[in-house]
Amino acid sequence: MNSVEISGFIPKLGLVVVGIVLVECTRQGLNYLQRKNSKPVIRQVIFFPDKQIACKDFFDSVEGCSRIRCDFSHTTTGFRQLLSHIKSARKSIDIAVYCISCFEIADVVLQRHKVGVGRP
């Protein structure tokens, strides 16, 4: 290569390098924005059965439990935690079961489906 060919090659190489850097910066910026705007995926192990059954009124009604002597648990149980996670779904719910035999879980999943969770 003579000096004329090299002098024409260097600006072209510089443009290619600048282009690659701009593409990579754009890609990194878009990845950052996507991660920033997305909520984290819930990965949690919940054990069943619970020692006590959770009080439905305590967790589901606005007033809470009105019973003076309630035999049910007023602390968060694994089952209530599971229902809370399903209720908080905004985009999708992944369920790997053959059959849902618990009406409370089925009702919460259907409620989320009615508001558009999991629909394409």
CSV table of C-alpha atoms in Angstrom, one decimal:
chain,number,residue,atom,x,y,z
A,1,MET,CA,0.0,0.0,0.0
A,2,ASN,CA,1.3,3.4,-0.8
A,3,SER,CA,0.7,6.5,1.3
A,4,VAL,CA,-2.3,7.6,-0.8
A,5,GLU,CA,-4.2,4.4,-0.2
A,6,ILE,CA,-3.4,4.4,3.5
A,7,SER,CA,-4.5,8.0,3.9
A,8,GLY,CA,-7.9,7.1,2.3
A,9,PHE,CA,-8.2,4.0,4.4
A,10,ILE,CA,-7.7,5.5,7.9
A,11,PRO,CA,-10.8,7.8,7.8
A,12,LYS,CA,-12.9,4.9,6.6
A,13,LEU,CA,-11.6,2.7,9.4
A,14,GLY,CA,-12.3,5.5,11.9
A,15,LEU,CA,-15.9,5.7,10.7
A,16,VAL,CA,-16.4,2.0,11.1
A,17,VAL,CA,-14.9,2.1,14.6
A,18,VAL,CA,-17.2,5.0,15.6
A,19,GLY,CA,-20.2,3.2,14.1
A,20,ILE,CA,-19.5,0.1,16.1
A,21,VAL,CA,-19.0,2.1,19.3
A,22,LEU,CA,-22.3,3.9,18.7
A,23,VAL,CA,-24.2,0.7,18.0
A,24,GLU,CA,-22.8,-0.9,21.2
A,25,CYS,CA,-23.6,2.2,23.3
A,26,THR,CA,-27.1,2.2,22.0
A,27,ARG,CA,-27.5,-1.5,22.7
A,28,GLN,CA,-26.2,-1.1,26.3
A,29,GLY,CA,-28.5,1.9,26.9
A,30,LEU,CA,-31.6,0.1,25.7
A,31,ASN,CA,-30.7,-2.9,27.9
A,32,TYR,CA,-30.2,-0.6,30.9
A,33,LEU,CA,-33.6,1.0,30.3
A,34,GLN,CA,-35.3,-2.3,29.9
A,35,ARG,CA,-33.8,-3.7,33.1
A,36,LYS,CA,-34.6,-0.4,35.0
A,37,ASN,CA,-38.3,-0.5,34.0
A,38,SER,CA,-38.9,-4.2,34.6
A,39,LYS,CA,-39.8,-5.6,38.0
A,40,PRO,CA,-37.8,-8.5,39.2
A,41,VAL,CA,-39.0,-12.0,38.7
A,42,ILE,CA,-40.2,-13.6,42.0
A,43,ARG,CA,-38.2,-16.7,42.7
A,44,GLN,CA,-39.1,-18.1,46.1
A,45,VAL,CA,-39.7,-21.5,47.6
A,46,ILE,CA,-42.9,-21.7,49.6
A,47,PHE,CA,-43.6,-24.8,51.7
A,48,PHE,CA,-47.0,-26.4,52.2
A,49,PRO,CA,-49.1,-27.2,54.2
A,50,ASP,CA,-49.1,-24.4,56.7
A,51,LYS,CA,-49.4,-25.1,60.4
A,52,GLN,CA,-52.5,-22.9,60.6
A,53,ILE,CA,-55.1,-21.8,58.1
A,54,ALA,CA,-55.0,-18.1,57.4
A,55,CYS,CA,-57.9,-15.9,58.3
A,56,LYS,CA,-59.6,-14.9,55.1
A,57,ASP,CA,-61.3,-11.9,56.6
A,58,PHE,CA,-58.1,-10.6,58.0
A,59,PHE,CA,-56.3,-10.6,54.6
A,60,ASP,CA,-59.1,-10.0,52.1
A,61,SER,CA,-61.5,-7.6,53.7
A,62,VAL,CA,-60.9,-3.9,54.2
A,63,GLU,CA,-62.0,-4.0,57.8
A,64,GLY,CA,-59.9,-7.0,58.7
A,65,CYS,CA,-61.1,-9.7,61.1
A,66,SER,CA,-63.9,-8.7,63.4
A,67,ARG,CA,-64.0,-11.9,65.5
A,68,ILE,CA,-63.0,-11.5,69.1
A,69,ARG,CA,-61.6,-15.0,69.3
A,70,CYS,CA,-60.5,-16.1,65.8
A,71,ASP,CA,-59.1,-19.6,65.5
A,72,PHE,CA,-57.4,-18.8,62.2
A,73,SER,CA,-53.9,-17.3,61.7
A,74,HIS,CA,-53.4,-13.6,61.4
A,75,THR,CA,-49.8,-14.0,60.2
A,76,THR,CA,-48.8,-14.5,56.7
A,77,THR,CA,-48.8,-18.1,55.8
A,78,GLY,CA,-47.2,-19.8,52.7
A,79,PHE,CA,-50.6,-20.1,51.1
A,80,ARG,CA,-51.4,-16.4,51.6
A,81,GLN,CA,-47.9,-15.5,50.3
A,82,LEU,CA,-48.6,-17.5,47.2
A,83,LEU,CA,-52.0,-15.8,46.7
A,84,SER,CA,-50.3,-12.4,47.2
A,85,HIS,CA,-47.7,-13.2,44.5
A,86,ILE,CA,-50.4,-14.3,42.0
A,87,LYS,CA,-52.5,-11.2,42.8
A,88,SER,CA,-49.5,-8.9,42.1
A,89,ALA,CA,-48.9,-10.3,38.6
A,90,ARG,CA,-49.0,-7.6,36.0
A,91,LYS,CA,-47.8,-9.4,32.8
A,92,SER,CA,-47.9,-13.1,33.1
A,93,ILE,CA,-48.3,-16.1,35.5
A,94,ASP,CA,-46.6,-19.4,34.9
A,95,ILE,CA,-48.3,-22.3,36.6
A,96,ALA,CA,-47.0,-25.9,36.2
A,97,VAL,CA,-49.8,-28.1,37.5
A,98,TYR,CA,-52.0,-30.8,36.0
A,99,CYS,CA,-55.2,-29.6,37.8
A,100,ILE,CA,-55.9,-26.8,40.2
A,101,SER,CA,-58.1,-28.2,42.9
A,102,CYS,CA,-57.9,-25.2,45.2
A,103,PHE,CA,-60.8,-22.8,44.5
A,104,GLU,CA,-59.0,-19.8,46.1
A,105,ILE,CA,-56.0,-20.2,43.8
A,106,ALA,CA,-58.3,-20.8,40.7
A,107,ASP,CA,-60.3,-17.7,41.6
A,108,VAL,CA,-57.3,-15.5,41.9
A,109,VAL,CA,-55.8,-16.8,38.6
A,110,LEU,CA,-59.1,-16.1,36.9
A,111,GLN,CA,-59.4,-12.6,38.3
A,112,ARG,CA,-55.9,-11.8,37.0
A,113,HIS,CA,-56.8,-13.2,33.6
A,114,LYS,CA,-60.0,-11.0,33.5
A,115,VAL,CA,-57.8,-7.9,33.9
A,116,GLY,CA,-55.5,-8.9,31.0
A,117,VAL,CA,-52.7,-10.8,32.8
A,118,GLY,CA,-51.3,-13.4,30.4
A,119,ARG,CA,-53.2,-12.3,27.4
A,120,PRO,CA,-51.2,-11.8,24.2
